[in-house]
Coordinates of C-alpha atoms in Angstrom, one line a residue:
M1 CA 152.5 50.9 6.9
T2 CA 149.7 52.6 5.1
L3 CA 148.5 50.8 2.0
I4 CA 146.8 52.3 -1.0
Q5 CA 143.3 51.2 -0.7
T6 CA 142.1 51.7 -4.2
R7 CA 142.8 49.1 -6.9
M8 CA 145.6 50.3 -9.1
R9 CA 145.4 49.7 -12.8
L10 CA 148.7 48.1 -13.9
G11 CA 148.8 49.7 -17.3
D12 CA 148.3 53.2 -16.0
A13 CA 151.0 52.7 -13.3
L14 CA 153.5 51.5 -15.9
V15 CA 152.8 54.4 -18.2
E16 CA 153.1 56.9 -15.3
E17 CA 156.5 55.2 -14.3
G18 CA 157.7 55.8 -17.9
L19 CA 158.1 52.1 -18.6
L20 CA 155.4 51.8 -21.2
S21 CA 154.2 54.2 -23.9
E22 CA 150.5 54.8 -24.6
E23 CA 150.8 53.0 -27.9
Q24 CA 152.4 49.9 -26.3
L25 CA 149.6 49.9 -23.7
K26 CA 146.9 50.1 -26.3
E27 CA 148.4 47.2 -28.3
A28 CA 148.8 45.1 -25.1
L29 CA 145.1 45.8 -24.1
R30 CA 144.0 44.8 -27.5
R31 CA 145.9 41.5 -27.2
Q32 CA 144.5 41.1 -23.7
K33 CA 140.9 41.4 -25.0
D34 CA 141.6 38.8 -27.7
T35 CA 143.3 36.2 -25.4
G36 CA 141.9 37.0 -22.0
R37 CA 145.3 36.7 -20.4
P38 CA 146.6 39.0 -17.6
L39 CA 148.2 42.2 -18.9
G40 CA 151.5 41.6 -17.0
E41 CA 151.9 38.1 -18.5
L42 CA 151.4 39.5 -22.0
L43 CA 154.0 42.3 -21.5
V44 CA 156.5 39.8 -20.2
D45 CA 155.9 37.1 -22.9
T46 CA 156.1 39.7 -25.7
G47 CA 159.4 41.0 -24.4
V48 CA 158.1 44.5 -23.8
L49 CA 159.1 44.4 -20.1
A50 CA 161.0 42.2 -17.7
P51 CA 159.1 40.8 -14.6
E52 CA 161.5 42.7 -12.4
Q53 CA 160.6 46.0 -14.0
I54 CA 156.9 45.4 -13.4
L55 CA 157.5 44.4 -9.8
E56 CA 159.7 47.3 -9.1
A57 CA 157.3 49.8 -10.5
L58 CA 154.3 48.5 -8.6
S59 CA 156.4 48.3 -5.4
R60 CA 157.2 52.0 -5.6
R61 CA 153.6 52.9 -6.4
L62 CA 152.2 50.9 -3.5
G63 CA 154.9 51.5 -1.0
V64 CA 155.2 47.7 -0.3
P65 CA 158.4 45.7 -0.6
G66 CA 158.5 43.5 -3.7
A67 CA 160.2 40.2 -4.4
R68 CA 160.4 37.6 -7.1
L69 CA 159.4 34.3 -5.6
R70 CA 162.1 31.7 -5.6
S71 CA 162.6 28.2 -4.1
G72 CA 163.9 28.4 -0.5
M73 CA 161.8 31.5 0.2
A74 CA 158.8 29.8 1.7
D75 CA 159.1 27.8 5.0
P76 CA 157.4 24.5 4.3
N77 CA 155.8 24.6 7.8
V78 CA 154.3 28.0 7.2
L79 CA 152.8 27.0 3.8
R80 CA 150.4 24.7 5.7
L81 CA 148.8 27.7 7.5
V82 CA 146.7 28.6 4.5
D83 CA 144.9 25.9 2.4
R84 CA 146.3 25.7 -1.1
E85 CA 142.9 26.4 -2.7
E86 CA 142.2 29.3 -0.5
A87 CA 145.7 30.7 -1.2
G88 CA 145.0 30.4 -4.9
R89 CA 141.7 32.2 -4.6
L90 CA 143.3 35.0 -2.6
K91 CA 146.4 35.1 -4.8
V92 CA 148.7 34.8 -1.8
L93 CA 151.7 32.6 -0.7
P94 CA 152.7 32.5 3.0
L95 CA 156.5 32.8 3.2
F96 CA 157.8 32.7 6.9
K97 CA 156.8 33.6 10.4
V98 CA 158.6 35.8 12.9
R99 CA 157.0 35.8 16.4
D100 CA 153.4 36.6 15.8
T101 CA 153.9 38.2 12.3
L102 CA 153.4 36.2 9.1
T103 CA 155.1 37.5 5.9
V104 CA 152.9 36.8 2.9
A105 CA 153.5 37.3 -0.8
M106 CA 150.4 38.9 -2.4
A107 CA 149.5 39.8 -5.9
E108 CA 147.2 42.6 -4.4
P109 CA 148.9 43.8 -1.2
Q110 CA 146.5 46.8 -1.1
S111 CA 143.5 44.5 -0.6
L112 CA 142.4 45.0 3.0
P113 CA 139.7 42.3 2.7
T114 CA 142.4 39.8 1.7
I115 CA 144.6 40.8 4.7
D116 CA 141.7 40.6 7.1
R117 CA 140.8 37.1 5.7
L118 CA 144.5 35.9 6.2
R119 CA 144.5 37.4 9.7
A120 CA 141.3 35.4 10.6
I121 CA 142.7 32.2 9.1
T122 CA 146.1 32.3 10.7
K123 CA 145.5 34.2 13.9
L124 CA 148.6 36.2 13.1
Q125 CA 149.6 39.7 12.1
I126 CA 150.1 40.0 8.3
R127 CA 153.1 41.6 6.7
P128 CA 152.4 41.9 2.9
V129 CA 155.0 41.6 0.3
L130 CA 154.2 42.3 -3.4
A131 CA 154.7 39.4 -5.8
L132 CA 153.7 38.7 -9.4
E133 CA 150.5 36.8 -9.7
D134 CA 152.0 34.4 -12.2
D135 CA 154.8 33.6 -9.7
I136 CA 152.3 32.9 -7.0
R137 CA 150.3 30.6 -9.2
R138 CA 153.4 28.6 -10.2
F139 CA 154.5 28.2 -6.7
L140 CA 151.1 27.0 -5.6
R141 CA 151.2 24.4 -8.4
G142 CA 154.6 23.3 -7.2
D143 CA 156.7 24.4 -10.1
G144 CA 158.2 27.7 -8.9
P145 CA 161.6 28.8 -10.1
A146 CA 164.8 28.0 -8.3
G147 CA 166.8 30.8 -6.6
E148 CA 167.3 32.8 -3.5
L149 CA 165.7 34.7 -0.6
D150 CA 167.2 38.0 -1.7
N151 CA 164.7 40.9 -1.3
V152 CA 162.5 39.7 1.6
L153 CA 165.4 38.8 3.9
A154 CA 167.2 42.0 2.9
A155 CA 164.4 43.9 4.6
L156 CA 165.3 42.4 8.0
T157 CA 167.3 44.8 10.2
E158 CA 170.2 43.7 12.5
S159 CA 168.1 44.7 15.5
Q160 CA 165.7 41.8 14.6
L161 CA 168.5 39.2 14.8
E162 CA 168.3 37.2 18.0
M163 CA 170.1 34.1 19.1
Q164 CA 169.0 31.5 21.6
S165 CA 171.7 31.2 24.2
D166 CA 170.8 28.1 26.1
E167 CA 172.6 24.8 25.1
P168 CA 170.3 22.3 23.3
E169 CA 170.0 18.6 24.0
T170 CA 171.9 16.1 21.8
D171 CA 168.6 14.8 20.3
V172 CA 166.5 17.7 19.0
P173 CA 163.0 16.9 17.8
A174 CA 161.9 18.8 14.7
A175 CA 158.9 20.1 16.6
V176 CA 161.2 21.9 19.1
L177 CA 163.1 23.5 16.2
E178 CA 159.9 24.7 14.8
A179 CA 158.8 26.2 18.1
Q180 CA 162.2 27.9 18.5
G181 CA 161.7 29.5 15.1
E182 CA 159.5 32.1 16.8
G183 CA 162.5 33.4 18.7
G184 CA 164.0 35.3 15.8
P185 CA 164.4 35.3 12.0
V186 CA 167.9 33.8 12.1
I187 CA 166.7 30.8 14.2
N188 CA 163.7 30.5 11.9
L189 CA 165.9 30.6 8.8
V190 CA 168.4 28.0 10.1
N191 CA 165.6 25.6 11.0
A192 CA 164.0 26.1 7.6
V193 CA 167.3 25.5 5.8
L194 CA 167.9 22.2 7.7
L195 CA 164.4 20.9 7.5
R196 CA 164.2 21.7 3.8
A197 CA 167.6 20.0 3.2
I198 CA 166.2 16.8 4.7
T199 CA 163.0 16.9 2.7
Q200 CA 165.0 17.4 -0.5
L201 CA 167.4 14.5 0.4
A202 CA 170.5 16.7 0.4
S203 CA 173.7 15.1 1.6
D204 CA 175.4 18.3 2.6
V205 CA 174.6 22.0 3.4
H206 CA 177.2 24.6 2.6
I207 CA 177.1 28.0 4.2
E208 CA 179.7 30.3 2.6
P209 CA 180.5 33.9 3.5
G210 CA 180.6 36.7 0.8
K211 CA 181.0 40.4 0.6
E212 CA 177.4 41.1 -0.1
H213 CA 175.6 37.8 0.6
T214 CA 175.9 34.6 2.4
L215 CA 175.6 31.8 -0.1
I216 CA 173.7 28.7 1.1
R217 CA 173.9 25.6 -1.2
Y218 CA 172.7 22.0 -1.0
R219 CA 174.6 19.0 -2.4
I220 CA 171.8 16.9 -4.0
D221 CA 172.7 13.8 -6.1
G222 CA 176.4 14.6 -5.7
R223 CA 176.2 18.2 -7.2
L224 CA 175.9 21.5 -5.4
C225 CA 173.0 23.8 -6.2
D226 CA 172.3 27.4 -4.9
V227 CA 169.4 27.6 -2.5
M228 CA 169.4 31.1 -1.1
R229 CA 171.5 34.2 -0.4
P230 CA 170.7 36.0 2.8
P231 CA 172.4 39.4 3.4
A232 CA 176.0 39.3 4.5
A233 CA 175.0 41.0 7.8
M234 CA 173.2 37.8 8.8
H235 CA 176.3 35.5 8.3
A236 CA 177.8 35.8 11.8
A237 CA 174.4 35.2 13.5
I238 CA 173.7 32.2 11.2
V239 CA 177.1 30.7 12.0
S240 CA 176.7 31.3 15.7
R241 CA 173.2 29.7 15.8
I242 CA 174.5 26.5 14.0
K243 CA 177.6 26.3 16.3
V244 CA 175.3 26.5 19.3
V245 CA 173.2 23.7 18.0
G246 CA 176.4 21.6 17.3
R247 CA 177.8 22.3 20.8
M248 CA 180.8 24.2 19.3
N249 CA 182.7 27.1 20.7
I250 CA 181.0 30.2 19.3
A251 CA 183.8 32.5 20.6
E252 CA 186.5 30.7 18.6
R253 CA 186.5 31.9 15.0
R254 CA 190.2 31.5 14.1
L255 CA 190.5 27.7 14.2
P256 CA 188.5 24.9 12.5
Q257 CA 185.9 23.1 14.7
E258 CA 183.7 20.1 14.5
G259 CA 180.3 19.4 16.0
R260 CA 177.5 16.9 15.9
V261 CA 173.8 16.8 16.7
R262 CA 171.0 14.5 15.9
L263 CA 167.7 15.8 14.5
V264 CA 164.5 13.8 14.8
N265 CA 162.2 14.8 11.9
E266 CA 158.8 13.1 11.6
G267 CA 160.1 9.9 13.3
K268 CA 163.3 9.8 11.2
E269 CA 166.7 10.2 12.8
V270 CA 169.1 12.4 10.9
D271 CA 172.7 12.9 12.2
M272 CA 174.2 16.2 11.4
R273 CA 178.0 16.6 11.3
I274 CA 179.1 20.2 11.4
S275 CA 182.5 21.5 10.3
S276 CA 183.6 25.1 10.5
M277 CA 186.6 26.6 8.6
P278 CA 187.8 30.2 8.9
T279 CA 188.2 32.2 5.7
V280 CA 189.1 35.7 4.9
L281 CA 185.5 36.8 4.7
G282 CA 184.3 34.8 7.8
E283 CA 183.6 31.2 8.8
K284 CA 182.5 28.6 6.2
L285 CA 180.2 25.9 7.5
V286 CA 179.5 22.5 6.0
I287 CA 176.8 20.3 7.5
R288 CA 176.7 16.7 6.5
L289 CA 173.3 15.1 6.8
L290 CA 173.1 11.3 7.4
D291 CA 169.5 10.1 7.2
K292 CA 169.5 6.6 8.8
S293 CA 166.2 5.7 7.0
N294 CA 167.9 6.1 3.6
L295 CA 170.6 3.6 4.4
R296 CA 170.4 0.6 2.1
V297 CA 171.5 -2.5 4.0
R298 CA 170.4 -5.1 1.4
L299 CA 173.3 -6.1 -0.9
E300 CA 170.7 -6.8 -3.6
D301 CA 169.7 -3.1 -3.6
L302 CA 173.1 -1.8 -4.6
G303 CA 172.8 -2.4 -8.3
L304 CA 175.4 -5.1 -8.8
R305 CA 174.9 -7.4 -11.8
P306 CA 174.3 -11.1 -11.1
E307 CA 177.9 -12.0 -12.1
Q308 CA 179.3 -9.3 -9.9
M309 CA 177.0 -10.3 -7.0
S310 CA 178.2 -13.9 -7.2
A311 CA 181.8 -12.9 -7.2
L312 CA 181.3 -10.6 -4.2
L313 CA 179.5 -13.3 -2.2
R314 CA 182.3 -15.8 -2.9
M315 CA 184.8 -13.2 -1.4
L316 CA 182.6 -12.6 1.6
H317 CA 181.8 -16.2 2.4
R318 CA 185.5 -17.2 2.6
P319 CA 186.5 -17.9 6.3
H320 CA 189.4 -15.4 6.1
G321 CA 191.1 -12.9 3.8
L322 CA 191.0 -9.2 2.8
V323 CA 188.2 -7.6 0.8
L324 CA 188.8 -4.0 -0.4
V325 CA 186.3 -1.4 -1.5
T326 CA 187.8 1.5 -3.4
G327 CA 186.6 4.8 -4.8
P328 CA 186.6 8.6 -4.2
T329 CA 185.0 10.3 -1.2
G330 CA 181.2 10.2 -1.6
S331 CA 181.1 7.2 -3.9
G332 CA 179.1 5.0 -1.5
K333 CA 181.9 2.8 -0.1
T334 CA 180.6 2.8 3.5
T335 CA 177.1 1.8 2.3
T336 CA 178.6 -1.1 0.4
L337 CA 180.5 -2.3 3.5
Y338 CA 177.4 -2.0 5.7
S339 CA 175.5 -4.0 3.1
A340 CA 178.1 -6.7 3.0
L341 CA 178.1 -6.9 6.8
S342 CA 174.3 -7.4 6.8
V343 CA 174.9 -10.5 4.7
I344 CA 177.7 -12.2 6.7
C345 CA 176.7 -11.0 10.2
N346 CA 174.9 -13.7 12.3
T347 CA 174.6 -15.1 15.8
E348 CA 177.7 -17.3 15.3
R349 CA 180.1 -14.5 14.5
N350 CA 181.8 -11.8 16.5
V351 CA 181.9 -8.6 14.3
L352 CA 183.9 -5.5 15.1
T353 CA 184.4 -2.3 13.2
V354 CA 186.8 0.6 13.4
E355 CA 185.3 3.8 11.8
D356 CA 185.8 7.5 11.7
P357 CA 183.1 8.5 12.1
V358 CA 180.6 5.7 13.0
E359 CA 177.9 6.7 10.6
Y360 CA 175.2 4.2 11.3
Q361 CA 174.7 1.8 14.2
I362 CA 174.1 -1.9 13.3
E363 CA 172.6 -4.5 15.5
R364 CA 175.1 -7.3 16.6
V365 CA 178.0 -5.3 15.4
N366 CA 180.5 -3.8 17.9
Q367 CA 181.5 -0.4 16.4
I368 CA 184.5 1.6 17.6
Q369 CA 185.0 5.3 17.0
V370 CA 188.5 6.5 16.1
Q371 CA 189.6 9.4 18.3
D372 CA 193.0 10.7 17.2
A373 CA 193.1 13.3 19.9
I374 CA 193.4 10.7 22.6
G375 CA 195.6 8.3 20.6
M376 CA 192.7 6.0 19.5
T377 CA 193.9 5.5 15.9
F378 CA 192.9 2.9 13.4
A379 CA 196.1 0.9 13.9
R380 CA 195.8 1.0 17.7
A381 CA 192.1 0.0 17.6
L382 CA 192.9 -2.9 15.2
R383 CA 195.7 -4.3 17.5
S384 CA 193.3 -4.2 20.4
I385 CA 190.5 -5.8 18.4
L386 CA 192.6 -8.8 17.6
R387 CA 192.5 -9.6 21.4
Q388 CA 188.7 -9.5 21.3
D389 CA 188.3 -12.9 19.5
P390 CA 186.9 -11.4 16.3
D391 CA 185.6 -13.3 13.3
I392 CA 185.0 -10.3 11.0
I393 CA 186.7 -6.9 11.1
M394 CA 185.7 -3.9 9.2
V395 CA 188.2 -1.0 8.8
G396 CA 186.6 2.3 7.9
E397 CA 189.6 3.4 5.9
V398 CA 193.2 2.2 5.5
R399 CA 195.0 5.6 5.8
D400 CA 198.6 4.7 6.7
A401 CA 201.2 2.0 6.6
E402 CA 200.7 0.7 10.1
T403 CA 197.0 0.3 9.6
A404 CA 197.6 -1.5 6.3
R405 CA 200.1 -4.0 7.9
V406 CA 197.8 -4.8 10.8
A407 CA 194.9 -5.3 8.5
V408 CA 196.9 -7.7 6.3
Q409 CA 198.2 -9.6 9.3
A410 CA 194.7 -10.0 10.7
S411 CA 193.5 -11.4 7.4
L412 CA 196.4 -13.9 7.3
T413 CA 195.6 -15.1 10.9
G414 CA 192.1 -16.4 10.2
H415 CA 190.0 -13.2 10.2
L416 CA 187.8 -11.8 7.4
V417 CA 188.8 -8.1 7.0
L418 CA 186.7 -5.6 5.0
A419 CA 188.3 -2.2 4.4
T420 CA 188.0 0.9 2.2
L421 CA 190.9 2.5 0.3
H422 CA 191.1 5.6 -1.9
T423 CA 192.1 4.4 -5.3
N424 CA 190.6 4.8 -8.8
D425 CA 190.1 1.2 -9.5
A426 CA 190.2 -2.3 -8.0
P427 CA 193.7 -3.3 -9.3
G428 CA 195.0 0.1 -8.0
A429 CA 194.3 -1.0 -4.5
I430 CA 197.1 -3.6 -4.8
A431 CA 199.7 -1.0 -5.8
R432 CA 198.5 1.3 -3.0
L433 CA 199.0 -1.3 -0.3
T434 CA 202.5 -2.3 -1.6
D435 CA 203.4 1.4 -1.7
M436 CA 202.4 1.5 2.0
G437 CA 205.0 -1.2 2.7
V438 CA 202.9 -4.4 2.6
E439 CA 205.1 -7.2 1.2
P440 CA 203.7 -8.6 -2.2
Y441 CA 204.0 -12.2 -1.0
L442 CA 201.8 -11.4 2.0
L443 CA 199.2 -9.6 0.0
S444 CA 199.0 -12.3 -2.6
G445 CA 198.2 -14.8 0.2
C446 CA 195.4 -12.8 1.8
L447 CA 193.6 -10.7 -0.8
N448 CA 190.2 -12.1 -1.8
G449 CA 189.3 -9.3 -4.2
G450 CA 188.5 -5.7 -4.7
I451 CA 185.5 -3.5 -5.7
A452 CA 185.7 -0.1 -7.3
Q453 CA 182.6 2.0 -7.4
R454 CA 181.2 5.3 -8.5
L455 CA 177.8 6.9 -8.2
V456 CA 176.1 8.3 -11.4
R457 CA 172.9 10.3 -11.5
V458 CA 169.7 8.7 -12.8
I459 CA 167.7 10.3 -15.6
C460 CA 164.5 11.9 -14.2
Q461 CA 161.6 9.7 -15.5
R462 CA 159.1 12.6 -15.6
C463 CA 161.1 14.6 -18.2
A464 CA 163.1 11.9 -20.0
E465 CA 163.5 12.4 -23.7
A466 CA 165.4 10.6 -26.5
Y467 CA 168.5 12.4 -27.8
T468 CA 171.5 11.8 -30.0
P469 CA 174.9 12.4 -28.2
S470 CA 177.6 14.2 -30.1
D471 CA 180.0 12.2 -32.2
E472 CA 182.8 13.1 -29.8
L473 CA 180.9 11.5 -26.9
I474 CA 180.1 8.4 -29.0
G475 CA 183.7 8.1 -29.9
Q476 CA 184.9 8.4 -26.3
A477 CA 182.4 5.7 -25.3
G478 CA 183.8 3.4 -28.0
L479 CA 180.5 3.1 -29.8
A480 CA 181.3 5.0 -33.0
D481 CA 180.8 1.9 -35.2
R482 CA 177.6 0.8 -33.5
K483 CA 174.2 1.8 -35.0
G484 CA 170.7 1.6 -33.6
L485 CA 171.6 2.5 -30.0
N486 CA 169.1 4.9 -28.4
F487 CA 170.1 7.3 -25.6
W488 CA 168.0 9.3 -23.2
R489 CA 168.4 12.4 -21.1
G490 CA 166.2 14.6 -18.8
K491 CA 165.2 17.9 -20.3
G492 CA 164.6 19.4 -16.8
C493 CA 161.4 19.8 -14.8
P494 CA 160.3 20.9 -11.3
D495 CA 160.6 17.4 -9.9
C496 CA 164.3 17.3 -10.7
R497 CA 164.9 21.0 -10.1
G498 CA 165.7 21.5 -13.8
S499 CA 168.7 19.2 -13.6
G500 CA 167.3 16.3 -15.7
Y501 CA 168.4 13.9 -13.0
S502 CA 166.7 12.4 -9.9
G503 CA 168.6 10.0 -7.6
R504 CA 171.8 8.1 -8.1
V505 CA 172.8 4.5 -8.9
G506 CA 176.1 2.7 -8.3
V507 CA 178.5 1.6 -11.0
F508 CA 180.8 -1.2 -9.9
E509 CA 183.8 -3.2 -11.1
V510 CA 184.4 -6.4 -9.1
M511 CA 187.8 -8.1 -9.4
E512 CA 188.0 -11.5 -7.7
V513 CA 191.6 -12.6 -7.2
D514 CA 192.2 -15.9 -9.0
T515 CA 195.4 -17.9 -9.5
P516 CA 196.8 -15.8 -12.4
I517 CA 196.3 -12.5 -10.6
R518 CA 197.6 -14.0 -7.4
R519 CA 200.9 -14.9 -9.2
L520 CA 201.2 -11.3 -10.6
I521 CA 200.8 -9.9 -7.1
H522 CA 203.3 -12.3 -5.6
T523 CA 205.9 -11.3 -8.2
G524 CA 205.3 -7.6 -7.6
Q525 CA 203.7 -6.7 -10.9
G526 CA 202.2 -3.3 -11.3
S527 CA 198.5 -2.4 -11.4
I528 CA 198.6 -1.9 -15.2
E529 CA 199.7 -5.5 -15.8
I530 CA 197.2 -6.8 -13.2
R531 CA 194.4 -4.9 -14.8
E532 CA 195.2 -6.1 -18.3
T533 CA 195.2 -9.7 -17.1
W534 CA 191.9 -9.2 -15.4
L535 CA 190.2 -7.6 -18.4
K536 CA 191.5 -10.4 -20.7
S537 CA 190.0 -13.0 -18.4
G538 CA 186.5 -11.4 -18.8
G539 CA 186.6 -8.5 -16.3
I540 CA 184.6 -5.4 -17.1
G541 CA 185.8 -2.0 -16.0
L542 CA 183.9 0.9 -14.5
R543 CA 183.5 2.9 -17.8
A544 CA 182.2 -0.1 -19.6
E545 CA 179.7 -0.8 -16.8
G546 CA 178.6 2.8 -16.9
I547 CA 178.1 2.8 -20.6
R548 CA 175.9 -0.3 -20.2
L549 CA 173.7 1.8 -17.9
A550 CA 173.6 4.6 -20.5
V551 CA 172.6 2.2 -23.2
E552 CA 169.8 0.8 -20.9
G553 CA 168.5 4.4 -20.6
R554 CA 169.2 4.8 -16.9
T555 CA 171.7 7.6 -17.2
T556 CA 173.4 9.7 -19.8
L557 CA 176.7 9.2 -21.6
E558 CA 177.9 12.6 -20.3
E559 CA 177.3 11.5 -16.7
V560 CA 179.2 8.2 -17.2
L561 CA 182.2 9.8 -18.9
Y562 CA 182.4 12.4 -16.2
A563 CA 182.1 9.9 -13.3
T564 CA 184.6 7.5 -14.7
Y565 CA 187.2 10.0 -15.8
G566 CA 190.6 8.4 -15.8
D567 CA 189.2 4.9 -16.7
D568 CA 190.4 4.5 -20.3
D569 CA 189.2 0.9 -20.8
A570 CA 187.2 0.8 -24.0
A571 CA 183.7 -0.5 -23.6
P572 CA 182.9 -3.8 -25.3
P573 CA 180.6 -2.3 -27.9
A574 CA 179.7 -5.5 -29.6
Q575 CA 178.5 -7.1 -26.4
I576 CA 176.5 -4.1 -25.4
A577 CA 174.9 -3.7 -28.8
A578 CA 174.0 -7.4 -28.8
E579 CA 172.4 -7.1 -25.3
K580 CA 170.4 -4.1 -26.5
S581 CA 169.1 -5.9 -29.6
E582 CA 168.0 -8.9 -27.5
K583 CA 165.9 -6.6 -25.4

């Protein structure tokens, strides 16, 4: 590619392209003389031109591809090739590497001295891409805008797409992935997507087919966000590469498949569970990331209040009985169970678990993987476990009537059983088990208690600001007659990707089964009656617990009302206001 070697004046180029009149240029140059700001920034800030118009015009004039810089565009490993200060001086940003060629975003792609300097620093061939100087500066400061790969990846041709055909090992070091990136842009893209997902603490990666683009999204703090959109022509190659890594059948595209691989990144082990699903536009992939270093195993770290902690410990330290943890998928039930096991597991007890899948391995705990394909179901594993002289049994999920009956029988015969169940609240677990065929008199004799939980996003502390929620939200929270309560939210910043939230915290309701509740269970009362009795005795529901967190400034009312949808218990506003005034 031949570059224009003379420095092009931006104003003249825009006038020649018909985007700017002589009068507009003179006015912009006058303002530039007064402020000292770059001409392009002034034209954008005053609304005369859009950034894309300037980029497109210069790209045509220079004969160099142009792209707006967006997050996900730059490979984190490639950014290290050029020192940040040097990159700022040269007005460049390394994007990604294919074999021995480094693609670099440059404010002045026609500058041969800059290209020569980059070649000397990196020992690679340089492929320049035009970018706005302001975008490059913001990226180097770490506050670049969110978005997609778009134009740069669109320049890749199908002949450049290569796949590695050899089958990888089960444990793949991150260094190996980085080395394999030199084999082709698709391998490089997949590796960058996975490594970036780990660094951003994403729980899932979604790769979805489309007519014009493949949409790649991360689930961060429970919400999906767009990361990049490679061209649709790359979708089949991306899917094939990931299926090869996950030891899946790349020839089968009509049926769902599952795969698994472990990635070792900077000493951290991350399990990746891969699921493929055929759609009308191609296969959709979801990759679940399980970072073992992020597992909280201390019960004290979950966020339970002292009263809740005491009630839970009383349930766990009983010699036998059933303890249920309830909530929707992704609410942290497994983490709560593992944390509970860390409290009660010791050298004197035989602990066995039945899980699907076994997410984290725990020392001194015998963990069993359910395999429905060969008949190793929850119920069958539980029946066999009872012959293994267990003291504590953990059931990953009570899915059917047979599993429920075996779990209850185990808790009645001298074993402590911990299990998860998909219900909205703790009293609802009782109704669910009776619907599965468990006799109420049996359940009343074995149930120690139940926990319901949700995860709510925490306000980003770097951009937190006070605000006044709408009257409707205040009314829904049951705080309409309470004055003097301050609320906070995040206005959005680079650290939280503009969401206003960073991280999540648990919201819990802990219902310990006492004599009145046990009587209601024995007589077959419904969950509504049981819940009312529990609340009258001092229990606090999920929504009230969440509103307490909002009043404390840890999350927002909007987040609490969304996460606890369906929980209509009014918060105890007098108690919350009193606690706030004491602080």
